[in-house]
mmCIF file of C-alpha atoms in Angstrom:
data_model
loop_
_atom_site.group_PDB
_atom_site.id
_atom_site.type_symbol
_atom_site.label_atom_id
_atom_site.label_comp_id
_atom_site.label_asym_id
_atom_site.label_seq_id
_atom_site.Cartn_x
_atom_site.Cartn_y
_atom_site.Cartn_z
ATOM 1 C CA UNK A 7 -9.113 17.039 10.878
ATOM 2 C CA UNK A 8 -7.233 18.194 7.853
ATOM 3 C CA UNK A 9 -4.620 15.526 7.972
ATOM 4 C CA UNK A 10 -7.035 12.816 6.943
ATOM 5 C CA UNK A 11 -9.247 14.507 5.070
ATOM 6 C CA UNK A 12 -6.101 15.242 2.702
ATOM 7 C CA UNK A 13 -5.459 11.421 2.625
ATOM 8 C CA UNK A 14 -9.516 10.816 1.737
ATOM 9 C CA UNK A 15 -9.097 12.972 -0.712
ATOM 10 C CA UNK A 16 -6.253 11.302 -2.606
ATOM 11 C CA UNK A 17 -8.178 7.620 -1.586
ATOM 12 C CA UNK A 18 -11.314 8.471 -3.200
ATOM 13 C CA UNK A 19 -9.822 9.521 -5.959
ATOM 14 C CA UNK A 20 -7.864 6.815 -6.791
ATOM 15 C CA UNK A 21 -10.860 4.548 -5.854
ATOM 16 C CA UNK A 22 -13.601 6.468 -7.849
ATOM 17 C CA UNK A 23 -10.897 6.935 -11.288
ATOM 18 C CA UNK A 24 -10.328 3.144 -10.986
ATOM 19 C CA UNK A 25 -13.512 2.044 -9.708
ATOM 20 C CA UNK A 26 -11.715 0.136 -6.871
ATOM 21 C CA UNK A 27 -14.925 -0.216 -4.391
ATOM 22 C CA UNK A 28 -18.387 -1.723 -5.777
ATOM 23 C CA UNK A 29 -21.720 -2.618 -3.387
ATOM 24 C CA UNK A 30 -20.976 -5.586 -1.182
ATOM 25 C CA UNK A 31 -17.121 -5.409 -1.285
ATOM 26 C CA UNK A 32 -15.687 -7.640 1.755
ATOM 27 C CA UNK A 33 -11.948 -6.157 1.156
ATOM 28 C CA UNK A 34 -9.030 -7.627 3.304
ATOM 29 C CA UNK A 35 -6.564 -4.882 3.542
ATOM 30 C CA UNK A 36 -2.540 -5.802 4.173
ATOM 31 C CA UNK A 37 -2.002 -4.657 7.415
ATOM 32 C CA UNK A 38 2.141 -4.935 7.705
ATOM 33 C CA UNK A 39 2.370 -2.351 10.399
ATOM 34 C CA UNK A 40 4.251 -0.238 8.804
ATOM 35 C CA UNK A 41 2.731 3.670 8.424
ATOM 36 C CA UNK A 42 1.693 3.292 4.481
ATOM 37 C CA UNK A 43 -0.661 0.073 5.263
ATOM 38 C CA UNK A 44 -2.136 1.695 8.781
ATOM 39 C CA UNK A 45 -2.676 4.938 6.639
ATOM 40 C CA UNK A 46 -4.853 3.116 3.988
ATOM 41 C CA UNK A 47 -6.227 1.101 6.540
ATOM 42 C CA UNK A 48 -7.564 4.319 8.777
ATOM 43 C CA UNK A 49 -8.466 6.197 5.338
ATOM 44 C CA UNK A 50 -10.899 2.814 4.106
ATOM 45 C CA UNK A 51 -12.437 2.872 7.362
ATOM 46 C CA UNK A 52 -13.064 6.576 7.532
ATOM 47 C CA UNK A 53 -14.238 6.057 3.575
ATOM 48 C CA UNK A 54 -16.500 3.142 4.394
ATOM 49 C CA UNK A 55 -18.689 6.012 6.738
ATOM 50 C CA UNK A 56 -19.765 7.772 3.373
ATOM 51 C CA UNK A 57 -18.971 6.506 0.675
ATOM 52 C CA UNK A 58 -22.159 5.610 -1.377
ATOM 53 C CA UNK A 59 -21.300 2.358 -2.496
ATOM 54 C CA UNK A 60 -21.087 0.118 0.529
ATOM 55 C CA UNK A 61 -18.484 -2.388 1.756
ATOM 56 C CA UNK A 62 -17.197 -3.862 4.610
ATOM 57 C CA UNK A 63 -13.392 -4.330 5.756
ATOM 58 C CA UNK A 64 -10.979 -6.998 7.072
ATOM 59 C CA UNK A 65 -7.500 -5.967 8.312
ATOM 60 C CA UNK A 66 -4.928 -8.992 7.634
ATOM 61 C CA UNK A 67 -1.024 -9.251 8.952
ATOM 62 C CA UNK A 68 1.366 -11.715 7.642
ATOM 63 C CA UNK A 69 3.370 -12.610 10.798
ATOM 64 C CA UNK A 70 6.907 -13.328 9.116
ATOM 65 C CA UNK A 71 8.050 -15.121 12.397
ATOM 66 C CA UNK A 72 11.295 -12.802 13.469
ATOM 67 C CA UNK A 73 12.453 -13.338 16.693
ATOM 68 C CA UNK A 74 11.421 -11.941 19.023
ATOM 69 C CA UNK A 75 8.062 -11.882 17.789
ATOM 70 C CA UNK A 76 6.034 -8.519 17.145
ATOM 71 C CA UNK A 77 3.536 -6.962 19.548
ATOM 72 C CA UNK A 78 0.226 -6.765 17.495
ATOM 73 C CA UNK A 79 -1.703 -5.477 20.207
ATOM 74 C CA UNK A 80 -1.656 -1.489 19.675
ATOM 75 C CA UNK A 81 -2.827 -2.551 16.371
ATOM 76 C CA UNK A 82 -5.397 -4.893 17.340
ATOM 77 C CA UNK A 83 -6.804 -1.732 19.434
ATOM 78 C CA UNK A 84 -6.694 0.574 16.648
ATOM 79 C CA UNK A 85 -8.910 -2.009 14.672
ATOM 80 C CA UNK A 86 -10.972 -2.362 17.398
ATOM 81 C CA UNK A 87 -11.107 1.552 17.400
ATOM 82 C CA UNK A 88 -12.007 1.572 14.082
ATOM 83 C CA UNK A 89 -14.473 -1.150 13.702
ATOM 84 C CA UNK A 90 -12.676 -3.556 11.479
ATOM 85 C CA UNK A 91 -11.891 -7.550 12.367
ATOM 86 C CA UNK A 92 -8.139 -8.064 12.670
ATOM 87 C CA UNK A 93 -6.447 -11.252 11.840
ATOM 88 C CA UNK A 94 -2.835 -12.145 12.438
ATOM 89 C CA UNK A 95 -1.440 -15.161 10.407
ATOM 90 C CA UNK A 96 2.007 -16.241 11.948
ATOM 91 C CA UNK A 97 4.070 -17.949 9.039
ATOM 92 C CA UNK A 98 7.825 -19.017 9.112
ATOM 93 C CA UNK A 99 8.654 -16.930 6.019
ATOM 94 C CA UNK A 100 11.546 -15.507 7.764
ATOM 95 C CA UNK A 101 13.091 -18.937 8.435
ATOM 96 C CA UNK A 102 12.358 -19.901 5.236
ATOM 97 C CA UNK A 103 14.170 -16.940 3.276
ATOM 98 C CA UNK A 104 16.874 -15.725 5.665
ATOM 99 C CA UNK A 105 17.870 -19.517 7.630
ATOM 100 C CA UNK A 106 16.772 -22.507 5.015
ATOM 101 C CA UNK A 107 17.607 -20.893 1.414
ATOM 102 C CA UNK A 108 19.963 -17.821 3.027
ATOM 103 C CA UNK A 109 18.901 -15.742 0.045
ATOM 104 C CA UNK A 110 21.406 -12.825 -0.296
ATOM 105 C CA UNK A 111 18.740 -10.860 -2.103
ATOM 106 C CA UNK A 112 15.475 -11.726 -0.200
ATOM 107 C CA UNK A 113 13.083 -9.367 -1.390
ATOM 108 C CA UNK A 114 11.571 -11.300 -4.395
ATOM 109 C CA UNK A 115 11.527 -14.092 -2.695
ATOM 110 C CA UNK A 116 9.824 -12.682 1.036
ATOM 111 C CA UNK A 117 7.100 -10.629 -1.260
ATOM 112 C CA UNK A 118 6.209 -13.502 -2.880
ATOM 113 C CA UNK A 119 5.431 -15.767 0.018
ATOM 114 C CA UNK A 120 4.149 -13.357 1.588
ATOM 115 C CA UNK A 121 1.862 -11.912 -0.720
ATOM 116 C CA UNK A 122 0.763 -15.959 -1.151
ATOM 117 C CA UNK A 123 -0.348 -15.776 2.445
ATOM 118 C CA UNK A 124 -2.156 -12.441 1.934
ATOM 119 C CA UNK A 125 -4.111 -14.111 -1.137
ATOM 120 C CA UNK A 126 -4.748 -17.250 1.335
ATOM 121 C CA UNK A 127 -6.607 -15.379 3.886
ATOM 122 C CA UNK A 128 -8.271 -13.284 1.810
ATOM 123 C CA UNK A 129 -10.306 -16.339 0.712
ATOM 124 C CA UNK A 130 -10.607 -17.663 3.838
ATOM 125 C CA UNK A 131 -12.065 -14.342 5.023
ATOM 126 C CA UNK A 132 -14.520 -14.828 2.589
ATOM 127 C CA UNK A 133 -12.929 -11.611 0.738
ATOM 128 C CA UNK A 134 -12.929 -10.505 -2.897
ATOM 129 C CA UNK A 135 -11.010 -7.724 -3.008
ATOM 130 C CA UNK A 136 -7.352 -7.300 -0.999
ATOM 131 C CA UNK A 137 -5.914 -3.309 -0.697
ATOM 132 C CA UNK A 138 -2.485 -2.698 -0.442
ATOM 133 C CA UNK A 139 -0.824 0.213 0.891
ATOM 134 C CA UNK A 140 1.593 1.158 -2.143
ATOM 135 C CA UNK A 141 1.765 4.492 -2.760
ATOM 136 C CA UNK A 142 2.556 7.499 -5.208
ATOM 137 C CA UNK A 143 6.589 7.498 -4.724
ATOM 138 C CA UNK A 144 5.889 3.558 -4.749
ATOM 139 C CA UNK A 145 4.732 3.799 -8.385
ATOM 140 C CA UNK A 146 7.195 5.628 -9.529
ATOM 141 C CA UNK A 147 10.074 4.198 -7.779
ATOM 142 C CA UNK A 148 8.755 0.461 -8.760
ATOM 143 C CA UNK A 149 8.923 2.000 -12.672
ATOM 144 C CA UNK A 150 12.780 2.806 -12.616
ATOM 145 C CA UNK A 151 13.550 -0.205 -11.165
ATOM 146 C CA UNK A 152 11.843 -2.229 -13.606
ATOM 147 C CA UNK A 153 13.732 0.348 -16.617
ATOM 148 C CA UNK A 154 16.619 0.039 -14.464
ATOM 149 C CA UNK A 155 17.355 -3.838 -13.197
ATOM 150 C CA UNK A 156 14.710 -5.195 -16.259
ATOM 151 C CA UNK A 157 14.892 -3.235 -18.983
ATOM 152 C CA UNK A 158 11.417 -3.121 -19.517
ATOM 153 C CA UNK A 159 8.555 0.119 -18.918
ATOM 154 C CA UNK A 160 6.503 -0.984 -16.498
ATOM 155 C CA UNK A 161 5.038 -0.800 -12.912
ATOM 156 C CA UNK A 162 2.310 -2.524 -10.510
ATOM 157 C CA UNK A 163 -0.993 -1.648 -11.616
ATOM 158 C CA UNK A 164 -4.050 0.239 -9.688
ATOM 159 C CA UNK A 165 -6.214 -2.664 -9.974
ATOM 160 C CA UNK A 166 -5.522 -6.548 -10.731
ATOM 161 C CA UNK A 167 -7.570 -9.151 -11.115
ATOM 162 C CA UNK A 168 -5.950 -12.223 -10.255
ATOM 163 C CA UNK A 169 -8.135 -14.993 -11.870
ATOM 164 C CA UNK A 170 -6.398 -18.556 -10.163
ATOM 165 C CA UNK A 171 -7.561 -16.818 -6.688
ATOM 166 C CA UNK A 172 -10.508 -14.851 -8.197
ATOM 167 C CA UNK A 173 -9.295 -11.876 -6.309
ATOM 168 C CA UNK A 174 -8.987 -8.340 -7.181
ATOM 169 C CA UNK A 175 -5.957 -6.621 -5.909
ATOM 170 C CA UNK A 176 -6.407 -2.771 -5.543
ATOM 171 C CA UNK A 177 -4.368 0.248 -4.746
ATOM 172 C CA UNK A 178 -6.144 3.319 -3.013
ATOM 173 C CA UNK A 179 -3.198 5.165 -2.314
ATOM 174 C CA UNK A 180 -1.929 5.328 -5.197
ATOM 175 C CA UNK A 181 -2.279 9.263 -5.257
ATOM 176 C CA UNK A 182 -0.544 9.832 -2.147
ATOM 177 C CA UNK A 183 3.131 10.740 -1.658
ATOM 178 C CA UNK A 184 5.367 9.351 0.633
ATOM 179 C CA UNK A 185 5.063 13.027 2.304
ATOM 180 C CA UNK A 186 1.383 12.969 2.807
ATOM 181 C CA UNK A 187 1.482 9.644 4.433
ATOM 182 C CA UNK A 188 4.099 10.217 6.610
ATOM 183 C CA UNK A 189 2.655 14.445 7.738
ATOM 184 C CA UNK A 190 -0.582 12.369 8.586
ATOM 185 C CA UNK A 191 0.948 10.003 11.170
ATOM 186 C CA UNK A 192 3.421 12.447 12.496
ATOM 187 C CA UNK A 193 -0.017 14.351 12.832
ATOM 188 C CA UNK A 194 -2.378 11.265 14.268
ATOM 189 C CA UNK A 195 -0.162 8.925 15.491
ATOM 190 C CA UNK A 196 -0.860 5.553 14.566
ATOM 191 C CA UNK A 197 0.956 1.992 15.935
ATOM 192 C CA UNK A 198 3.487 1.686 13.409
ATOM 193 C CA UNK A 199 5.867 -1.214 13.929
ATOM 194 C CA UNK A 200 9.816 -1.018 13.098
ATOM 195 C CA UNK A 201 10.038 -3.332 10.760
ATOM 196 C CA UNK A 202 12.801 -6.238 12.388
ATOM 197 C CA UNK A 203 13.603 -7.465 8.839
ATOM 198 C CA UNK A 204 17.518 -7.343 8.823
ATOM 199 C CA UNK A 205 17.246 -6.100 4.725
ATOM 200 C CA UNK A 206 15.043 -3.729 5.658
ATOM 201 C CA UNK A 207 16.474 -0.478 3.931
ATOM 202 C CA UNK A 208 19.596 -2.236 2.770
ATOM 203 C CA UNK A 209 17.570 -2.818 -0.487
ATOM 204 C CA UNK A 210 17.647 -2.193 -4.238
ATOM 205 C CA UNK A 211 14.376 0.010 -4.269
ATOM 206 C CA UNK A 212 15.780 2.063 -0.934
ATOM 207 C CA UNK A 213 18.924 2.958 -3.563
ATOM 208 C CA UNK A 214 16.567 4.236 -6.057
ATOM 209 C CA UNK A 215 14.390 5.807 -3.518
ATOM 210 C CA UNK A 216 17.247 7.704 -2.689
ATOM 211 C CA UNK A 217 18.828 8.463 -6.380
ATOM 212 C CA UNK A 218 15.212 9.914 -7.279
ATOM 213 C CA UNK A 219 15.603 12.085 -4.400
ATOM 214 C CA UNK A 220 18.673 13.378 -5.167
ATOM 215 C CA UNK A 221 17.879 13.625 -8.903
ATOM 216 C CA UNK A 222 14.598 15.596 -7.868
ATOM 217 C CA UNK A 223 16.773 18.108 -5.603
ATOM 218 C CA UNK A 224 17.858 19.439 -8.659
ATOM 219 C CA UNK A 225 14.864 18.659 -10.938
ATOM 220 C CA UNK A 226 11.747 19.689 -9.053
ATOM 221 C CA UNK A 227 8.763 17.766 -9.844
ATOM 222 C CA UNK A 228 10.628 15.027 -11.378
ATOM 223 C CA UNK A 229 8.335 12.471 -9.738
ATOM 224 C CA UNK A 230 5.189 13.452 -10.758
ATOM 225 C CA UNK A 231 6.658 14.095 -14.298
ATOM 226 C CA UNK A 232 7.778 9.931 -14.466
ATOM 227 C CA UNK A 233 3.981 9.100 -12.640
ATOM 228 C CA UNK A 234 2.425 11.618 -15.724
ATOM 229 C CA UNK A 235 4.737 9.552 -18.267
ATOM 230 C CA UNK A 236 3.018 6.329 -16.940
ATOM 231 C CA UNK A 237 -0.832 8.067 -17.556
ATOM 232 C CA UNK A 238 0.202 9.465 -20.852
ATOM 233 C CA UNK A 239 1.341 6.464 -21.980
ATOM 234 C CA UNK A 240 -1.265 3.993 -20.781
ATOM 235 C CA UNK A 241 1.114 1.728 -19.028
ATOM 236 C CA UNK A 242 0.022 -0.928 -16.829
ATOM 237 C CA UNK A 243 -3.426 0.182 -16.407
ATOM 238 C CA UNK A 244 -2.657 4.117 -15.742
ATOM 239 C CA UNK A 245 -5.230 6.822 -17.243
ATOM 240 C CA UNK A 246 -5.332 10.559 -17.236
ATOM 241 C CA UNK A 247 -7.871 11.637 -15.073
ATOM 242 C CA UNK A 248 -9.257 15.063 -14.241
ATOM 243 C CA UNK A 249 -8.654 16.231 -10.847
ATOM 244 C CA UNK A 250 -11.942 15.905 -9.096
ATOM 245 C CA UNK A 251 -12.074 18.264 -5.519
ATOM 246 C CA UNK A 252 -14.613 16.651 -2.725
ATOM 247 C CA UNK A 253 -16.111 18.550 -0.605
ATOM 248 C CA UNK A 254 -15.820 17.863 3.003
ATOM 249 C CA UNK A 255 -17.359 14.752 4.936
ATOM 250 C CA UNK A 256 -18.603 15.019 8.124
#
């Protein structure tokens, strides 16, 4: 199917230029039901059929506690599907953020508890490693923000080791657009779950997702030119690497 094997494509690269994967990974992956996590979390379990260096998965949601509360079952059945343990953590992040502090801008805040409980279970799943679903547009958008709202260059890196929880953080989609992700599951339709947060694309990064795509309208290949910036320049981790072609997996 040439939808995924696009996807693979742009995975393994990422994870071979990086060296994201090494022999006896146990790698929890974000699950937050939204198309970019399910996409990395179908392409690491098609990866983990060849890939010579081998590892095993564990597929993680942070339940934020919205009411009503989500459905995880279609997604439990695509893990089961896929051969990888699922585990739903229900929090009360939500109450915390939107009903206790009433944060008008609730981003920072939500990501960071939430990305606490990711790092929780990750140990508790005996896991070393924890894959997120960012993306290429993700990069790139996360670097004008930061010039932007900070005034500092700078964006999340492909790999981070974070030594209080002695986990590595890694980012396999890193080579993917937004438009690759979202031609796969309009292609193989995976479970993807609306997300009910009431910010959700009422945010700072949804403007500049939007003023990059209006800026690229007129300045094709805008985009990749920022991402190329970032590789040139070594910034947060970024290399030039060679394009490397696979050939096809059974």
């Amino acid at each position: 199917m040439k939808e995924i094997k696009r996807i693979l494509s742009f995975t393994r690269r990422a994870v071979d230029d990086y060296e994201m994967i090494q022999d006896g990974d146990r790698i929890g992956v974000g699950v937050s039901a939204g198309k970019d996590s399910l996409t990395l979390l179908y392409a690491l379990a098609e990866l983990r059929r060849f890939y010579p260096k081998k590892f095993e998965l564990v597929a993680i949601t942070i339940d934020m506690g919205f009411t009503p509360p989500s459905d995880y079952t279609p997604i439990r059945e695509l893990c089961d599907e896929l051969d990888v343990p699922y585990v739903v953590v229900p929090t009360q992040i939500s109450h915390v953020v939107f009903d206790v502090r009433k944060e008008k801008n609730p981003c920072g805040l939500c990501a960071k508890m939430r990305r606490g409980a990711l790092h929780d279970e990750c140990k508790r799943q005996n896991c070393n490693k924890l894959a997120l679903g960012h993306h290429f547009d993700d990069v790139v958008d996360t670097f004008m923000l930061n010039l932007f709202y900070e005034g500092r260059l700078g964006s999340f890196s492909p790999v981070t080791y974070l030594s209080r929880k002695d986990l590595t953080m890694i980012r396999p989609l890193i080579y993917a657009q937004e438009k690759d992700v979202r031609y796969f599951v309009n292609h193989h339709p995976l479970p993807v779950i609306k997300s009910p947060c009431p910010a959700d694309k009422h945010t700072e990064r949804e403007s500049m997702k939007q003023l990059l795509s209006e800026l690229e309208r007129n300045n094709k290949g805008l985009r990749h030119r920022i991402f190329g910036a970032l590789q040139k320049a070594g910034i947060d981790g970024y290399k030039e690497a060679k394009l490397t072609v696979y050939p096809d997996e059974d």
